[in-house]
Amino acid sequence: MPESQIKVAPVPGQPWGTDLCAVNAARRSFGGESSYEEMSDGRWVLPEKDKRLLSFLARGMTTNDLADFSEDIARKGYNTEVLYETDEKASDIEFQMLMEDLWKWRDTPEHDTPFNHMFMSFNIEAPVFVARQLVKHEYLPWSEYSRRYKTEDIEFYSPDVWRSKSEDIKQGSSNQGINNSEYNPQYLDDKVKYSYLEALDQGVCPEQARMLLPQSTMTSWTWSGSFGAFAKMLRLRLAEDTQYETRLVAQKIAEYSKEWFPESHKVLVERNFK
């Protein structure tokens, strides 16, 4: 399937750090340090107090802010104990409503610096139009394959389904394929590739010949950065209204993020504080 053309693979040696790195970076201000604790089944896990610390950091709220917010939601009839993860009886609906109010109150994490002490690095293959969407994200160093120097291995991304235009999103698409079953522009691939190679044969320099290649041309890059920077990207690119092919890259990165930093991913990417 064309989806298999989009690939995300960790650079050997990844990741650097664990959830504990964020915890101890936060505790450094007070000269404190934590460690994993061993469970009866032999697993090593983050202590509950450290999970609560990560949750607080991801909320981005000071103690005073949290107290003010608690008073605000208490006036609305919510059970404020849900905030502190001590009320196991709170309903999922109540918790979800509370979280929605929380992010209306403050949606900018202010204590996410400790999450920038864990690092990830990936080798990614995707079409140019996807790369140009993702390269916009800040604090994520990017080293890309350059067709100023390389002229081989021309490959084009070819979707199984050509999606129709979204009715309510100006620049988006729907989940439906277009009705015209005969629409199949893939025959242009060979023609475009031929024009590109012909230009090179005629002596045109690679940096100009690449202008003939479409945005569906596959490219590859190494993408590195802190967990905090990747988390910001994931929160945006995992959204349902994100371009499908771009979301595929985010989903693959999220799988590694959740595996490597489960507690940090839970609170900073999923914003799940329960």
PDB file of C-alpha atoms in Angstrom:
ATOM      1  CA  MET A   1       0.000   0.000   0.000  1.00  0.00           C
ATOM      2  CA  PRO A   2       1.155   3.585  -0.581  1.00  0.00           C
ATOM      3  CA  GLU A   3       1.013   4.146   3.174  1.00  0.00           C
ATOM      4  CA  SER A   4       4.013   1.838   3.419  1.00  0.00           C
ATOM      5  CA  GLN A   5       6.000   4.411   1.446  1.00  0.00           C
ATOM      6  CA  ILE A   6       5.913   6.646   4.521  1.00  0.00           C
ATOM      7  CA  LYS A   7       8.468   5.297   6.967  1.00  0.00           C
ATOM      8  CA  VAL A   8       9.707   6.316  10.402  1.00  0.00           C
ATOM      9  CA  ALA A   9      12.659   4.499  11.978  1.00  0.00           C
ATOM     10  CA  PRO A  10      14.631   5.434  15.092  1.00  0.00           C
ATOM     11  CA  VAL A  11      18.242   6.388  14.536  1.00  0.00           C
ATOM     12  CA  PRO A  12      20.336   3.605  16.180  1.00  0.00           C
ATOM     13  CA  GLY A  13      20.928   4.285  19.846  1.00  0.00           C
ATOM     14  CA  GLN A  14      17.554   5.948  20.529  1.00  0.00           C
ATOM     15  CA  PRO A  15      16.139   7.089  22.809  1.00  0.00           C
ATOM     16  CA  TRP A  16      18.282   9.140  25.149  1.00  0.00           C
ATOM     17  CA  GLY A  17      16.742   9.316  28.599  1.00  0.00           C
ATOM     18  CA  THR A  18      13.574   8.141  30.341  1.00  0.00           C
ATOM     19  CA  ASP A  19      10.620   9.611  32.235  1.00  0.00           C
ATOM     20  CA  LEU A  20      12.943   9.780  35.207  1.00  0.00           C
ATOM     21  CA  CYS A  21      15.070  12.386  33.408  1.00  0.00           C
ATOM     22  CA  ALA A  22      12.152  14.810  33.420  1.00  0.00           C
ATOM     23  CA  VAL A  23      11.404  14.077  37.068  1.00  0.00           C
ATOM     24  CA  ASN A  24      14.970  14.663  38.233  1.00  0.00           C
ATOM     25  CA  ALA A  25      15.376  17.752  36.055  1.00  0.00           C
ATOM     26  CA  ALA A  26      12.359  19.208  37.852  1.00  0.00           C
ATOM     27  CA  ARG A  27      13.663  18.169  41.270  1.00  0.00           C
ATOM     28  CA  ARG A  28      17.104  19.644  40.544  1.00  0.00           C
ATOM     29  CA  SER A  29      15.934  23.092  41.637  1.00  0.00           C
ATOM     30  CA  PHE A  30      15.495  21.768  45.151  1.00  0.00           C
ATOM     31  CA  GLY A  31      18.543  19.518  45.158  1.00  0.00           C
ATOM     32  CA  GLY A  32      16.319  16.442  45.096  1.00  0.00           C
ATOM     33  CA  GLU A  33      16.539  13.206  43.123  1.00  0.00           C
ATOM     34  CA  SER A  34      14.211  10.304  42.549  1.00  0.00           C
ATOM     35  CA  SER A  35      14.602   6.746  41.250  1.00  0.00           C
ATOM     36  CA  TYR A  36      12.504   3.933  39.839  1.00  0.00           C
ATOM     37  CA  GLU A  37      10.968   1.485  42.297  1.00  0.00           C
ATOM     38  CA  GLU A  38      10.815  -2.276  41.810  1.00  0.00           C
ATOM     39  CA  MET A  39       7.435  -3.999  41.773  1.00  0.00           C
ATOM     40  CA  SER A  40       6.744  -7.474  43.111  1.00  0.00           C
ATOM     41  CA  ASP A  41       6.718  -8.855  39.568  1.00  0.00           C
ATOM     42  CA  GLY A  42      10.210  -7.512  38.902  1.00  0.00           C
ATOM     43  CA  ARG A  43       9.160  -4.468  36.871  1.00  0.00           C
ATOM     44  CA  TRP A  44      10.744  -1.094  37.545  1.00  0.00           C
ATOM     45  CA  VAL A  45       8.210   1.740  37.531  1.00  0.00           C
ATOM     46  CA  LEU A  46       8.017   5.428  38.279  1.00  0.00           C
ATOM     47  CA  PRO A  47       6.743   6.137  41.832  1.00  0.00           C
ATOM     48  CA  GLU A  48       3.249   7.597  42.074  1.00  0.00           C
ATOM     49  CA  LYS A  49       4.574  10.851  43.530  1.00  0.00           C
ATOM     50  CA  ASP A  50       6.725  11.300  40.430  1.00  0.00           C
ATOM     51  CA  LYS A  51       3.793  10.580  38.123  1.00  0.00           C
ATOM     52  CA  ARG A  52       1.902  13.341  39.916  1.00  0.00           C
ATOM     53  CA  LEU A  53       4.878  15.646  39.464  1.00  0.00           C
ATOM     54  CA  LEU A  54       4.907  15.026  35.699  1.00  0.00           C
ATOM     55  CA  SER A  55       1.180  15.674  35.621  1.00  0.00           C
ATOM     56  CA  PHE A  56       1.671  18.991  37.398  1.00  0.00           C
ATOM     57  CA  LEU A  57       4.491  20.002  35.039  1.00  0.00           C
ATOM     58  CA  ALA A  58       2.379  19.232  31.964  1.00  0.00           C
ATOM     59  CA  ARG A  59      -0.617  21.143  33.362  1.00  0.00           C
ATOM     60  CA  GLY A  60       1.524  24.246  33.444  1.00  0.00           C
ATOM     61  CA  MET A  61      -0.193  25.646  36.506  1.00  0.00           C
ATOM     62  CA  THR A  62       1.368  27.040  39.656  1.00  0.00           C
ATOM     63  CA  THR A  63      -0.046  26.086  43.046  1.00  0.00           C
ATOM     64  CA  ASN A  64      -1.911  29.398  43.236  1.00  0.00           C
ATOM     65  CA  ASP A  65      -3.271  28.989  39.715  1.00  0.00           C
ATOM     66  CA  LEU A  66      -4.448  25.497  40.555  1.00  0.00           C
ATOM     67  CA  ALA A  67      -6.133  26.752  43.732  1.00  0.00           C
ATOM     68  CA  ASP A  68      -7.943  29.484  41.768  1.00  0.00           C
ATOM     69  CA  PHE A  69      -9.000  26.977  39.136  1.00  0.00           C
ATOM     70  CA  SER A  70     -10.209  24.565  41.832  1.00  0.00           C
ATOM     71  CA  GLU A  71     -12.407  27.283  43.304  1.00  0.00           C
ATOM     72  CA  ASP A  72     -13.759  28.125  39.862  1.00  0.00           C
ATOM     73  CA  ILE A  73     -14.781  24.577  38.995  1.00  0.00           C
ATOM     74  CA  ALA A  74     -16.096  23.948  42.519  1.00  0.00           C
ATOM     75  CA  ARG A  75     -18.568  26.784  41.956  1.00  0.00           C
ATOM     76  CA  LYS A  76     -19.708  24.909  38.850  1.00  0.00           C
ATOM     77  CA  GLY A  77     -20.344  21.769  40.882  1.00  0.00           C
ATOM     78  CA  TYR A  78     -17.362  19.683  39.787  1.00  0.00           C
ATOM     79  CA  ASN A  79     -15.560  17.366  42.188  1.00  0.00           C
ATOM     80  CA  THR A  80     -12.141  19.040  42.573  1.00  0.00           C
ATOM     81  CA  GLU A  81     -10.564  15.857  43.932  1.00  0.00           C
ATOM     82  CA  VAL A  82     -10.395  14.607  40.338  1.00  0.00           C
ATOM     83  CA  LEU A  83      -7.630  17.154  39.750  1.00  0.00           C
ATOM     84  CA  TYR A  84      -5.414  15.455  42.280  1.00  0.00           C
ATOM     85  CA  GLU A  85      -6.065  11.926  41.018  1.00  0.00           C
ATOM     86  CA  THR A  86      -7.370  10.792  44.404  1.00  0.00           C
ATOM     87  CA  ASP A  87     -11.008  10.216  43.506  1.00  0.00           C
ATOM     88  CA  GLU A  88     -11.383   6.832  41.807  1.00  0.00           C
ATOM     89  CA  LYS A  89     -15.180   7.213  41.702  1.00  0.00           C
ATOM     90  CA  ALA A  90     -15.292  10.226  39.405  1.00  0.00           C
ATOM     91  CA  SER A  91     -17.142   9.468  36.205  1.00  0.00           C
ATOM     92  CA  ASP A  92     -15.395   9.641  32.862  1.00  0.00           C
ATOM     93  CA  ILE A  93     -17.918  12.258  31.720  1.00  0.00           C
ATOM     94  CA  GLU A  94     -17.267  14.431  34.752  1.00  0.00           C
ATOM     95  CA  PHE A  95     -13.515  14.119  34.289  1.00  0.00           C
ATOM     96  CA  GLN A  96     -13.734  14.989  30.583  1.00  0.00           C
ATOM     97  CA  MET A  97     -15.851  18.057  31.297  1.00  0.00           C
ATOM     98  CA  LEU A  98     -13.376  19.144  33.939  1.00  0.00           C
ATOM     99  CA  MET A  99     -10.435  18.731  31.549  1.00  0.00           C
ATOM    100  CA  GLU A 100     -12.195  20.827  28.915  1.00  0.00           C
ATOM    101  CA  ASP A 101     -12.614  23.604  31.461  1.00  0.00           C
ATOM    102  CA  LEU A 102      -8.979  23.211  32.485  1.00  0.00           C
ATOM    103  CA  TRP A 103      -7.654  23.843  28.975  1.00  0.00           C
ATOM    104  CA  LYS A 104      -9.983  26.807  28.527  1.00  0.00           C
ATOM    105  CA  TRP A 105      -8.540  28.205  31.757  1.00  0.00           C
ATOM    106  CA  ARG A 106      -4.928  27.726  30.679  1.00  0.00           C
ATOM    107  CA  ASP A 107      -3.722  25.939  27.566  1.00  0.00           C
ATOM    108  CA  THR A 108      -0.037  26.885  27.607  1.00  0.00           C
ATOM    109  CA  PRO A 109       2.248  24.625  29.656  1.00  0.00           C
ATOM    110  CA  GLU A 110       4.582  26.775  31.730  1.00  0.00           C
ATOM    111  CA  HIS A 111       6.667  24.042  33.297  1.00  0.00           C
ATOM    112  CA  ASP A 112       7.590  21.910  30.310  1.00  0.00           C
ATOM    113  CA  THR A 113      11.356  22.589  30.468  1.00  0.00           C
ATOM    114  CA  PRO A 114      12.088  19.299  32.321  1.00  0.00           C
ATOM    115  CA  PHE A 115      10.607  17.379  29.367  1.00  0.00           C
ATOM    116  CA  ASN A 116      13.367  18.770  27.149  1.00  0.00           C
ATOM    117  CA  HIS A 117      16.024  16.615  28.803  1.00  0.00           C
ATOM    118  CA  MET A 118      15.023  13.469  26.892  1.00  0.00           C
ATOM    119  CA  PHE A 119      15.886  13.199  23.209  1.00  0.00           C
ATOM    120  CA  MET A 120      14.677  11.316  20.147  1.00  0.00           C
ATOM    121  CA  SER A 121      16.033  11.032  16.619  1.00  0.00           C
ATOM    122  CA  PHE A 122      14.362   9.479  13.563  1.00  0.00           C
ATOM    123  CA  ASN A 123      15.083   8.702   9.931  1.00  0.00           C
ATOM    124  CA  ILE A 124      11.940   9.496   7.940  1.00  0.00           C
ATOM    125  CA  GLU A 125      10.803   8.873   4.367  1.00  0.00           C
ATOM    126  CA  ALA A 126       7.793  10.767   3.046  1.00  0.00           C
ATOM    127  CA  PRO A 127       6.699  12.848   0.039  1.00  0.00           C
ATOM    128  CA  VAL A 128       7.912  16.430  -0.287  1.00  0.00           C
ATOM    129  CA  PHE A 129       4.497  17.942   0.494  1.00  0.00           C
ATOM    130  CA  VAL A 130       4.524  16.174   3.877  1.00  0.00           C
ATOM    131  CA  ALA A 131       8.091  17.221   4.630  1.00  0.00           C
ATOM    132  CA  ARG A 132       7.221  20.864   3.931  1.00  0.00           C
ATOM    133  CA  GLN A 133       4.426  20.715   6.477  1.00  0.00           C
ATOM    134  CA  LEU A 134       6.555  19.175   9.204  1.00  0.00           C
ATOM    135  CA  VAL A 135       9.705  21.232   8.738  1.00  0.00           C
ATOM    136  CA  LYS A 136       7.839  24.237  10.127  1.00  0.00           C
ATOM    137  CA  HIS A 137       8.038  22.955  13.709  1.00  0.00           C
ATOM    138  CA  GLU A 138      10.512  24.738  15.975  1.00  0.00           C
ATOM    139  CA  TYR A 139      13.487  23.303  17.862  1.00  0.00           C
ATOM    140  CA  LEU A 140      13.642  20.084  15.839  1.00  0.00           C
ATOM    141  CA  PRO A 141      16.921  19.942  13.816  1.00  0.00           C
ATOM    142  CA  TRP A 142      16.390  18.661  10.279  1.00  0.00           C
ATOM    143  CA  SER A 143      18.888  17.167   7.796  1.00  0.00           C
ATOM    144  CA  GLU A 144      17.319  16.306   4.453  1.00  0.00           C
ATOM    145  CA  TYR A 145      18.310  14.425   1.318  1.00  0.00           C
ATOM    146  CA  SER A 146      19.224  17.055  -1.281  1.00  0.00           C
ATOM    147  CA  ARG A 147      18.535  16.817  -4.989  1.00  0.00           C
ATOM    148  CA  ARG A 148      21.109  19.501  -5.568  1.00  0.00           C
ATOM    149  CA  TYR A 149      23.593  16.646  -5.198  1.00  0.00           C
ATOM    150  CA  LYS A 150      21.692  13.387  -5.660  1.00  0.00           C
ATOM    151  CA  THR A 151      19.820  12.550  -8.858  1.00  0.00           C
ATOM    152  CA  GLU A 152      19.135   8.828  -8.417  1.00  0.00           C
ATOM    153  CA  ASP A 153      16.294   6.856  -6.836  1.00  0.00           C
ATOM    154  CA  ILE A 154      13.384   8.951  -8.075  1.00  0.00           C
ATOM    155  CA  GLU A 155      10.172   7.697  -6.458  1.00  0.00           C
ATOM    156  CA  PHE A 156       6.718   9.272  -6.321  1.00  0.00           C
ATOM    157  CA  TYR A 157       4.125   8.932  -3.593  1.00  0.00           C
ATOM    158  CA  SER A 158       0.924   7.465  -5.017  1.00  0.00           C
ATOM    159  CA  PRO A 159      -2.172   7.285  -2.774  1.00  0.00           C
ATOM    160  CA  ASP A 160      -4.700   4.479  -3.019  1.00  0.00           C
ATOM    161  CA  VAL A 161      -7.544   6.989  -2.767  1.00  0.00           C
ATOM    162  CA  TRP A 162      -7.787  10.539  -4.053  1.00  0.00           C
ATOM    163  CA  ARG A 163      -9.822  12.278  -1.347  1.00  0.00           C
ATOM    164  CA  SER A 164     -12.521  14.825  -2.096  1.00  0.00           C
ATOM    165  CA  LYS A 165     -12.372  18.388  -0.826  1.00  0.00           C
ATOM    166  CA  SER A 166     -13.705  19.000   2.666  1.00  0.00           C
ATOM    167  CA  GLU A 167     -16.962  20.909   2.867  1.00  0.00           C
ATOM    168  CA  ASP A 168     -16.120  22.756   6.097  1.00  0.00           C
ATOM    169  CA  ILE A 169     -12.320  23.097   6.055  1.00  0.00           C
ATOM    170  CA  LYS A 170     -10.925  25.512   3.478  1.00  0.00           C
ATOM    171  CA  GLN A 171      -7.615  23.700   2.974  1.00  0.00           C
ATOM    172  CA  GLY A 172      -8.517  20.204   4.127  1.00  0.00           C
ATOM    173  CA  SER A 173      -9.975  17.005   2.683  1.00  0.00           C
ATOM    174  CA  SER A 174     -12.771  14.652   3.601  1.00  0.00           C
ATOM    175  CA  ASN A 175     -12.499  10.951   4.334  1.00  0.00           C
ATOM    176  CA  GLN A 176     -14.334  10.166   1.108  1.00  0.00           C
ATOM    177  CA  GLY A 177     -12.710   9.338  -2.200  1.00  0.00           C
ATOM    178  CA  ILE A 178     -13.705  11.347  -5.258  1.00  0.00           C
ATOM    179  CA  ASN A 179     -16.609   9.955  -7.270  1.00  0.00           C
ATOM    180  CA  ASN A 180     -14.814   9.867 -10.614  1.00  0.00           C
ATOM    181  CA  SER A 181     -13.427   6.337 -10.633  1.00  0.00           C
ATOM    182  CA  GLU A 182     -11.561   7.015 -13.872  1.00  0.00           C
ATOM    183  CA  TYR A 183      -9.441   9.776 -12.343  1.00  0.00           C
ATOM    184  CA  ASN A 184      -5.924   8.379 -12.169  1.00  0.00           C
ATOM    185  CA  PRO A 185      -3.085  10.874 -12.718  1.00  0.00           C
ATOM    186  CA  GLN A 186      -0.400   8.303 -11.901  1.00  0.00           C
ATOM    187  CA  TYR A 187       0.357   7.899 -15.613  1.00  0.00           C
ATOM    188  CA  LEU A 188       2.102  11.296 -15.384  1.00  0.00           C
ATOM    189  CA  ASP A 189       4.824   9.858 -13.134  1.00  0.00           C
ATOM    190  CA  ASP A 190       6.827   8.325 -15.961  1.00  0.00           C
ATOM    191  CA  LYS A 191       6.487  11.448 -18.086  1.00  0.00           C
ATOM    192  CA  VAL A 192       7.720  13.713 -15.263  1.00  0.00           C
ATOM    193  CA  LYS A 193      10.596  11.400 -14.469  1.00  0.00           C
ATOM    194  CA  TYR A 194      11.561  11.278 -18.134  1.00  0.00           C
ATOM    195  CA  SER A 195      11.571  15.102 -18.358  1.00  0.00           C
ATOM    196  CA  TYR A 196      13.791  15.304 -15.283  1.00  0.00           C
ATOM    197  CA  LEU A 197      16.291  12.722 -16.551  1.00  0.00           C
ATOM    198  CA  GLU A 198      16.264  14.275 -20.023  1.00  0.00           C
ATOM    199  CA  ALA A 199      17.156  17.665 -18.529  1.00  0.00           C
ATOM    200  CA  LEU A 200      20.106  16.086 -16.725  1.00  0.00           C
ATOM    201  CA  ASP A 201      21.203  14.354 -19.945  1.00  0.00           C
ATOM    202  CA  GLN A 202      21.121  17.723 -21.722  1.00  0.00           C
ATOM    203  CA  GLY A 203      23.509  19.110 -19.124  1.00  0.00           C
ATOM    204  CA  VAL A 204      21.062  21.020 -16.928  1.00  0.00           C
ATOM    205  CA  CYS A 205      22.418  21.297 -13.369  1.00  0.00           C
ATOM    206  CA  PRO A 206      20.659  19.166 -10.736  1.00  0.00           C
ATOM    207  CA  GLU A 207      19.625  22.178  -8.665  1.00  0.00           C
ATOM    208  CA  GLN A 208      17.572  23.459 -11.616  1.00  0.00           C
ATOM    209  CA  ALA A 209      16.451  20.107 -13.006  1.00  0.00           C
ATOM    210  CA  ARG A 210      14.771  19.333  -9.655  1.00  0.00           C
ATOM    211  CA  MET A 211      12.257  22.105 -10.452  1.00  0.00           C
ATOM    212  CA  LEU A 212      10.601  19.648 -12.821  1.00  0.00           C
ATOM    213  CA  LEU A 213       9.806  17.203 -10.024  1.00  0.00           C
ATOM    214  CA  PRO A 214       6.356  17.320  -8.346  1.00  0.00           C
ATOM    215  CA  GLN A 215       5.591  17.586  -4.638  1.00  0.00           C
ATOM    216  CA  SER A 216       4.789  13.865  -4.626  1.00  0.00           C
ATOM    217  CA  THR A 217       8.511  13.091  -5.014  1.00  0.00           C
ATOM    218  CA  MET A 218       9.717  11.044  -2.072  1.00  0.00           C
ATOM    219  CA  THR A 219      12.381  12.568   0.158  1.00  0.00           C
ATOM    220  CA  SER A 220      14.092  11.523   3.389  1.00  0.00           C
ATOM    221  CA  TRP A 221      15.479  13.320   6.394  1.00  0.00           C
ATOM    222  CA  THR A 222      16.858  12.850   9.888  1.00  0.00           C
ATOM    223  CA  TRP A 223      14.686  14.592  12.492  1.00  0.00           C
ATOM    224  CA  SER A 224      15.962  15.068  16.037  1.00  0.00           C
ATOM    225  CA  GLY A 225      14.984  16.968  19.133  1.00  0.00           C
ATOM    226  CA  SER A 226      13.892  16.907  22.717  1.00  0.00           C
ATOM    227  CA  PHE A 227      10.807  15.033  23.813  1.00  0.00           C
ATOM    228  CA  GLY A 228       9.208  18.374  24.708  1.00  0.00           C
ATOM    229  CA  ALA A 229       9.635  19.701  21.163  1.00  0.00           C
ATOM    230  CA  PHE A 230       8.314  16.491  19.600  1.00  0.00           C
ATOM    231  CA  ALA A 231       5.368  16.510  22.026  1.00  0.00           C
ATOM    232  CA  LYS A 232       4.311  19.947  20.797  1.00  0.00           C
ATOM    233  CA  MET A 233       4.466  18.684  17.211  1.00  0.00           C
ATOM    234  CA  LEU A 234       2.476  15.561  18.079  1.00  0.00           C
ATOM    235  CA  ARG A 235      -0.315  17.484  19.795  1.00  0.00           C
ATOM    236  CA  LEU A 236      -0.849  19.425  16.578  1.00  0.00           C
ATOM    237  CA  ARG A 237      -0.272  16.712  13.975  1.00  0.00           C
ATOM    238  CA  LEU A 238      -2.245  13.909  15.637  1.00  0.00           C
ATOM    239  CA  ALA A 239      -5.436  15.949  15.425  1.00  0.00           C
ATOM    240  CA  GLU A 240      -8.164  14.550  13.182  1.00  0.00           C
ATOM    241  CA  ASP A 241      -8.182  17.643  10.969  1.00  0.00           C
ATOM    242  CA  THR A 242      -4.473  17.280  10.154  1.00  0.00           C
ATOM    243  CA  GLN A 243      -3.588  16.219   6.602  1.00  0.00           C
ATOM    244  CA  TYR A 244      -3.809  12.423   6.513  1.00  0.00           C
ATOM    245  CA  GLU A 245      -0.297  11.731   5.205  1.00  0.00           C
ATOM    246  CA  THR A 246       1.223  14.135   7.723  1.00  0.00           C
ATOM    247  CA  ARG A 247      -0.730  12.440  10.502  1.00  0.00           C
ATOM    248  CA  LEU A 248       0.767   9.095   9.472  1.00  0.00           C
ATOM    249  CA  VAL A 249       4.252  10.395  10.304  1.00  0.00           C
ATOM    250  CA  ALA A 250       3.030  11.761  13.639  1.00  0.00           C
ATOM    251  CA  GLN A 251       1.308   8.472  14.520  1.00  0.00           C
ATOM    252  CA  LYS A 252       4.483   6.491  13.889  1.00  0.00           C
ATOM    253  CA  ILE A 253       6.551   8.871  16.040  1.00  0.00           C
ATOM    254  CA  ALA A 254       3.880   8.764  18.751  1.00  0.00           C
ATOM    255  CA  GLU A 255       4.181   4.967  18.961  1.00  0.00           C
ATOM    256  CA  TYR A 256       7.855   5.300  19.880  1.00  0.00           C
ATOM    257  CA  SER A 257       7.201   8.245  22.180  1.00  0.00           C
ATOM    258  CA  LYS A 258       4.603   6.280  24.134  1.00  0.00           C
ATOM    259  CA  GLU A 259       6.891   3.249  24.364  1.00  0.00           C
ATOM    260  CA  TRP A 260       9.980   5.169  25.486  1.00  0.00           C
ATOM    261  CA  PHE A 261       8.409   7.808  27.758  1.00  0.00           C
ATOM    262  CA  PRO A 262       5.022   6.369  28.794  1.00  0.00           C
ATOM    263  CA  GLU A 263       4.254   8.712  31.701  1.00  0.00           C
ATOM    264  CA  SER A 264       5.526  11.859  29.992  1.00  0.00           C
ATOM    265  CA  HIS A 265       3.681  10.969  26.784  1.00  0.00           C
ATOM    266  CA  LYS A 266       0.499  10.426  28.752  1.00  0.00           C
ATOM    267  CA  VAL A 267       0.465  13.890  30.328  1.00  0.00           C
ATOM    268  CA  LEU A 268       2.223  16.059  27.726  1.00  0.00           C
ATOM    269  CA  VAL A 269       0.951  14.540  24.455  1.00  0.00           C
ATOM    270  CA  GLU A 270      -2.353  12.898  25.416  1.00  0.00           C
ATOM    271  CA  ARG A 271      -3.038  15.416  28.197  1.00  0.00           C
ATOM    272  CA  ASN A 272      -4.418  12.605  30.280  1.00  0.00           C
ATOM    273  CA  PHE A 273      -4.058  13.475  33.974  1.00  0.00           C
ATOM    274  CA  LYS A 274      -6.251  10.709  35.336  1.00  0.00           C
TER     275      LYS A 274
END
